[in-house]
Amino acid sequence: MTSRRRRALMAWLFMLPLLLVNGVVIAGPGLSSFYYSFTSWSGVGEAKWVGLDNYRRLLTDDDFLGALLNNLWWTLFFLTVPMAMGLLGAYLLSRTRRFGILFRIAYFIPYIVATVVSSAIWQNILSPDYGIGAQLSKLGIHWLDDVNFLGDGRLALPSVAFVNNWQWWGFLLVVFLAAMQGVDPHLYEAARLDGASPWNEFWHVTLPAIRPTLVFLMLMTVIWSFLVFDYVYILTRGGPAGATEVLGTLLYTAAFGEHEAGYGAAVGIVMALISFLVVCTYLVIRRVRRWDT
Amino acid sequence: MPTTSPRGLNRRRFLALGAGTAAAAALAGCTQGSATRRTAGAITFWAAFDRDTDRKYFEQHFVADYNADHDDKVSLTIKDDESLERLQQTAIASGQGPDIVLTSGPSYALEYINAGKLAPLDDYAKAGGWEEKLQTWAYDAGKVEGKLYSIPNSFETMVMFTNNEVMSKYDWTPPTTRQEFEDLCADAKGRGIMPVLAGSAEWKPATEWFVSVMFNHYSGPDAVYSALIGETPWTDPVFVDAITALNGYFQKGWFGGGVKEYFTNRFDTLNTRFAKGEIALDITGSWAFGDLRSFFDGKVGAGPDAWDWSPLPAFRDGVPKDLYALSVGGTYSVNADSKNQDGAADYLTWLLSDRKRLADAVAEVAFQPYPLNFSADDFPANTDERIKRLYVDMAASKAWGYVTWTCWPPKSDVYIYQEMDKVITGKLTPKDYCAGLDKVFKEELAAKKVPPIPKPAGA
């Protein structure tokens, strides 16, 4: 065996344990889900092959289409609001000389709070019985008297997204800040010599310099947005009346509530497929527009 | 299915809900975790509990007491209520899982039965005299095509709780007719009191409790039975009118104070308000006994003697009075892949064998007992008279109805509460709701997913 082949073999041997684990916990269940998505299966017992029936049913299922729209809204929200907050916060912090570390810790703390805990906190804050609206009312401020954040179908999804964002944006801030601190200071000096305003510095120097980080986080945001489950499930269970139903909660109900695991698998495959297509599209655009360079 | 208390929990599971705490190591045979391995001679059993007191009581009186006298030891694994059935379904699908299978009700057991995952119990039932011990309707609910596969693990019904101090203060009496109910609700609303305790923040399927009430006490048990066996469509006016009436109550703000509030109302807050006299009626299941004990403690409202219950009103002429929509809160079965089916069945026989042990549990921790043929003499002297009255009355009842979580197949059951939420939020009309239910139900009926339906009393 040549030394080159030996090295390659050694590399594969090192990767083998991880590949085995991935095969067992990701590839195996993934492939079985793909198979079950073409079956009528209750979750136990025999699975009956039904071809594309589950996928045809998805196209006419109002609950699925509603959940898909909610996921798209969620994606749009998380591609804009927390991104903007994280970028702005990081940029301002990068120029802060004093107490910067304290701010960073303060913004990052929500990210390390367990989802269940932060959900419980916000459930209480948003409660119409004893939350912020009720407390303001006691002070004679009645702006929120008739506002029920999680009980009103129009407000429920934005409210859940707000709670998720409360936890999430601090993480983005810290990552963006780390990226910004890696930007060559000479670029800023040159920009200032050319008379660039702070906004121009941000737009023409900072953003291009942290583009790889930004692109990666946007990609992950798209993927995570289609996988969202925990905050929705804990805060509203997809209610009221389906107003916050997302694909994750729909899948869960189908598989474990309605005993339609085959249909649930089809929902899961569509979730993965959407993320895959979005990411591929983004990668193509990035290549065409030469964002990497 | 859910369970003991509506505190966001499963009201169909006898010993349900979310404690998920480690079992005391001192109690032999009780383990925490997800192990599916089987020890020779062990009888594995997964359960979840609402309250720690329930768990401890069960471990002591239903596990340790059994283990003290038997060679095959029961090994109880405590699970979180949210994940118990999901984990169990996955385990059973792969040929593992506990020896004793707990499900949310006959329709859920049916999924396992259709998959050949539950063992027939007829021989064990005959040897253990199960049929004589259980009430007929409940025993029959475990049969599929003439074979017995499950037995009920709890016994519950929908009732109407009242706060005696409030009733007395406003000169109200528990309503027995639709008119009386609506008059009381209107009066309460006018006084700034929430007419009916209702909320689904912690337990989304809570909406089906009210649908069950209206189907049984407005449409009537005969109509429901006819629909459940496929003879009458759910689009029949008697069902559409029932849903229309329920929707009207929500729109008037009688249930939970209003539609928006309903979705964020939490049971602990509601129960506190009920004890304080801020809510007139509590239409809920008998699983609430344990909670009423907790909230009617005299610290923030009325004392322990101030609550009572009544049968639900007859919302339409011709519907029987003193009607109980009988519910099997969950089922026990034996895993077809169990290596110790005999031991598991022996344990089930033991569970059903002693009415006094169950009656003691009712007295001590307000457990929901199995639907045995209870008489007043079975209960110890320290049993709350109100609780005893319910179980004795239910056992002697000549009219019974059908609750959605016991008698409807899974998809129809989910439809009932999910789509009813759309009715009360104005996204769906009662007529369309019933048409949708009819479509989903007919599909499940054709697929033989409808659980066994006991005939109405006297049929």
mmCIF file of N, CA and C in Angstrom, chain A residues 113-155:
data_model
loop_
_atom_site.group_PDB
_atom_site.id
_atom_site.type_symbol
_atom_site.label_atom_id
_atom_site.label_comp_id
_atom_site.label_asym_id
_atom_site.label_seq_id
_atom_site.Cartn_x
_atom_site.Cartn_y
_atom_site.Cartn_z
ATOM 1 N N VAL A 113 -30.522 30.404 28.271
ATOM 2 C CA VAL A 113 -31.683 30.025 29.090
ATOM 3 C C VAL A 113 -32.464 28.939 28.346
ATOM 4 N N ALA A 114 -32.869 27.920 29.067
ATOM 5 C CA ALA A 114 -33.611 26.813 28.431
ATOM 6 C C ALA A 114 -34.907 27.339 27.819
ATOM 7 N N THR A 115 -35.273 26.770 26.704
ATOM 8 C CA THR A 115 -36.484 27.189 25.995
ATOM 9 C C THR A 115 -37.713 27.137 26.897
ATOM 10 N N VAL A 116 -37.804 26.079 27.667
ATOM 11 C CA VAL A 116 -38.967 25.920 28.545
ATOM 12 C C VAL A 116 -39.022 27.063 29.562
ATOM 13 N N VAL A 117 -37.861 27.441 30.054
ATOM 14 C CA VAL A 117 -37.809 28.504 31.061
ATOM 15 C C VAL A 117 -38.174 29.845 30.444
ATOM 16 N N SER A 118 -37.558 30.171 29.307
ATOM 17 C CA SER A 118 -37.867 31.475 28.706
ATOM 18 C C SER A 118 -39.323 31.517 28.236
ATOM 19 N N SER A 119 -39.845 30.387 27.798
ATOM 20 C CA SER A 119 -41.263 30.352 27.406
ATOM 21 C C SER A 119 -42.165 30.635 28.606
ATOM 22 N N ALA A 120 -41.832 30.015 29.726
ATOM 23 C CA ALA A 120 -42.642 30.226 30.935
ATOM 24 C C ALA A 120 -42.584 31.689 31.379
ATOM 25 N N ILE A 121 -41.395 32.266 31.302
ATOM 26 C CA ILE A 121 -41.241 33.679 31.684
ATOM 27 C C ILE A 121 -42.135 34.561 30.816
ATOM 28 N N TRP A 122 -42.040 34.351 29.505
ATOM 29 C CA TRP A 122 -42.804 35.205 28.593
ATOM 30 C C TRP A 122 -44.301 34.901 28.613
ATOM 31 N N GLN A 123 -44.650 33.671 28.913
ATOM 32 C CA GLN A 123 -46.068 33.338 29.051
ATOM 33 C C GLN A 123 -46.678 34.188 30.174
ATOM 34 N N ASN A 124 -45.907 34.342 31.233
ATOM 35 C CA ASN A 124 -46.386 35.157 32.352
ATOM 36 C C ASN A 124 -46.398 36.637 31.988
ATOM 37 N N ILE A 125 -45.347 37.087 31.303
ATOM 38 C CA ILE A 125 -45.280 38.509 30.942
ATOM 39 C C ILE A 125 -46.425 38.877 29.994
ATOM 40 N N LEU A 126 -46.750 37.970 29.103
ATOM 41 C CA LEU A 126 -47.779 38.263 28.096
ATOM 42 C C LEU A 126 -49.193 37.906 28.560
ATOM 43 N N SER A 127 -49.292 37.322 29.736
ATOM 44 C CA SER A 127 -50.622 36.907 30.214
ATOM 45 C C SER A 127 -51.543 38.109 30.422
ATOM 46 N N PRO A 128 -52.766 38.027 29.907
ATOM 47 C CA PRO A 128 -53.705 39.132 30.133
ATOM 48 C C PRO A 128 -54.180 39.204 31.578
ATOM 49 N N ASP A 129 -54.000 38.134 32.344
ATOM 50 C CA ASP A 129 -54.472 38.111 33.737
ATOM 51 C C ASP A 129 -53.499 38.796 34.691
ATOM 52 N N TYR A 130 -52.204 38.509 34.504
ATOM 53 C CA TYR A 130 -51.241 39.083 35.458
ATOM 54 C C TYR A 130 -49.962 39.539 34.776
ATOM 55 N N GLY A 131 -50.001 39.688 33.467
ATOM 56 C CA GLY A 131 -48.821 40.102 32.723
ATOM 57 C C GLY A 131 -48.679 41.604 32.645
ATOM 58 N N ILE A 132 -47.932 42.037 31.647
ATOM 59 C CA ILE A 132 -47.592 43.449 31.535
ATOM 60 C C ILE A 132 -48.838 44.313 31.331
ATOM 61 N N GLY A 133 -49.791 43.807 30.560
ATOM 62 C CA GLY A 133 -51.020 44.567 30.328
ATOM 63 C C GLY A 133 -51.788 44.787 31.618
ATOM 64 N N ALA A 134 -51.898 43.729 32.409
ATOM 65 C CA ALA A 134 -52.625 43.824 33.682
ATOM 66 C C ALA A 134 -51.916 44.779 34.642
ATOM 67 N N GLN A 135 -50.588 44.734 34.650
ATOM 68 C CA GLN A 135 -49.842 45.605 35.563
ATOM 69 C C GLN A 135 -49.970 47.072 35.151
ATOM 70 N N LEU A 136 -49.890 47.320 33.839
ATOM 71 C CA LEU A 136 -50.057 48.701 33.362
ATOM 72 C C LEU A 136 -51.454 49.215 33.684
ATOM 73 N N SER A 137 -52.418 48.317 33.561
ATOM 74 C CA SER A 137 -53.802 48.701 33.849
ATOM 75 C C SER A 137 -53.941 49.158 35.306
ATOM 76 N N LYS A 138 -53.233 48.462 36.197
ATOM 77 C CA LYS A 138 -53.278 48.852 37.615
ATOM 78 C C LYS A 138 -52.716 50.257 37.820
ATOM 79 N N LEU A 139 -51.788 50.652 36.939
ATOM 80 C CA LEU A 139 -51.177 51.972 37.046
ATOM 81 C C LEU A 139 -51.985 53.043 36.311
ATOM 82 N N GLY A 140 -53.118 52.610 35.755
ATOM 83 C CA GLY A 140 -53.974 53.559 35.050
ATOM 84 C C GLY A 140 -53.655 53.701 33.579
ATOM 85 N N ILE A 141 -52.745 52.841 33.098
ATOM 86 C CA ILE A 141 -52.401 52.870 31.661
ATOM 87 C C ILE A 141 -53.141 51.714 30.993
ATOM 88 N N HIS A 142 -54.051 52.047 30.100
ATOM 89 C CA HIS A 142 -54.957 51.008 29.581
ATOM 90 C C HIS A 142 -54.689 50.631 28.124
ATOM 91 N N TRP A 143 -53.474 50.895 27.651
ATOM 92 C CA TRP A 143 -53.161 50.582 26.247
ATOM 93 C C TRP A 143 -53.388 49.108 25.923
ATOM 94 N N LEU A 144 -53.038 48.248 26.862
ATOM 95 C CA LEU A 144 -53.031 46.811 26.560
ATOM 96 C C LEU A 144 -54.212 46.055 27.181
ATOM 97 N N ASP A 145 -55.216 46.790 27.622
ATOM 98 C CA ASP A 145 -56.344 46.144 28.301
ATOM 99 C C ASP A 145 -57.016 45.070 27.441
ATOM 100 N N ASP A 146 -57.186 45.355 26.173
ATOM 101 C CA ASP A 146 -57.896 44.409 25.308
ATOM 102 C C ASP A 146 -56.955 43.633 24.400
ATOM 103 N N VAL A 147 -55.673 43.656 24.757
ATOM 104 C CA VAL A 147 -54.695 42.946 23.921
ATOM 105 C C VAL A 147 -54.358 41.616 24.569
ATOM 106 N N ASN A 148 -54.549 40.552 23.803
ATOM 107 C CA ASN A 148 -54.212 39.216 24.299
ATOM 108 C C ASN A 148 -53.198 38.615 23.322
ATOM 109 N N PHE A 149 -51.937 38.735 23.679
ATOM 110 C CA PHE A 149 -50.869 38.435 22.731
ATOM 111 C C PHE A 149 -50.927 37.002 22.193
ATOM 112 N N LEU A 150 -51.126 36.055 23.079
ATOM 113 C CA LEU A 150 -51.088 34.658 22.642
ATOM 114 C C LEU A 150 -52.476 34.097 22.353
ATOM 115 N N GLY A 151 -53.518 34.832 22.711
ATOM 116 C CA GLY A 151 -54.883 34.351 22.505
ATOM 117 C C GLY A 151 -55.551 34.935 21.281
ATOM 118 N N ASP A 152 -54.950 35.962 20.705
ATOM 119 C CA ASP A 152 -55.514 36.607 19.525
ATOM 120 C C ASP A 152 -54.828 36.033 18.289
ATOM 121 N N GLY A 153 -55.621 35.483 17.395
ATOM 122 C CA GLY A 153 -55.074 34.833 16.204
ATOM 123 C C GLY A 153 -54.191 35.739 15.370
ATOM 124 N N ARG A 154 -54.433 37.045 15.418
ATOM 125 C CA ARG A 154 -53.626 37.974 14.614
ATOM 126 C C ARG A 154 -52.278 38.263 15.267
ATOM 127 N N LEU A 155 -52.233 38.164 16.579
ATOM 128 C CA LEU A 155 -51.011 38.529 17.301
ATOM 129 C C LEU A 155 -50.176 37.335 17.741
#
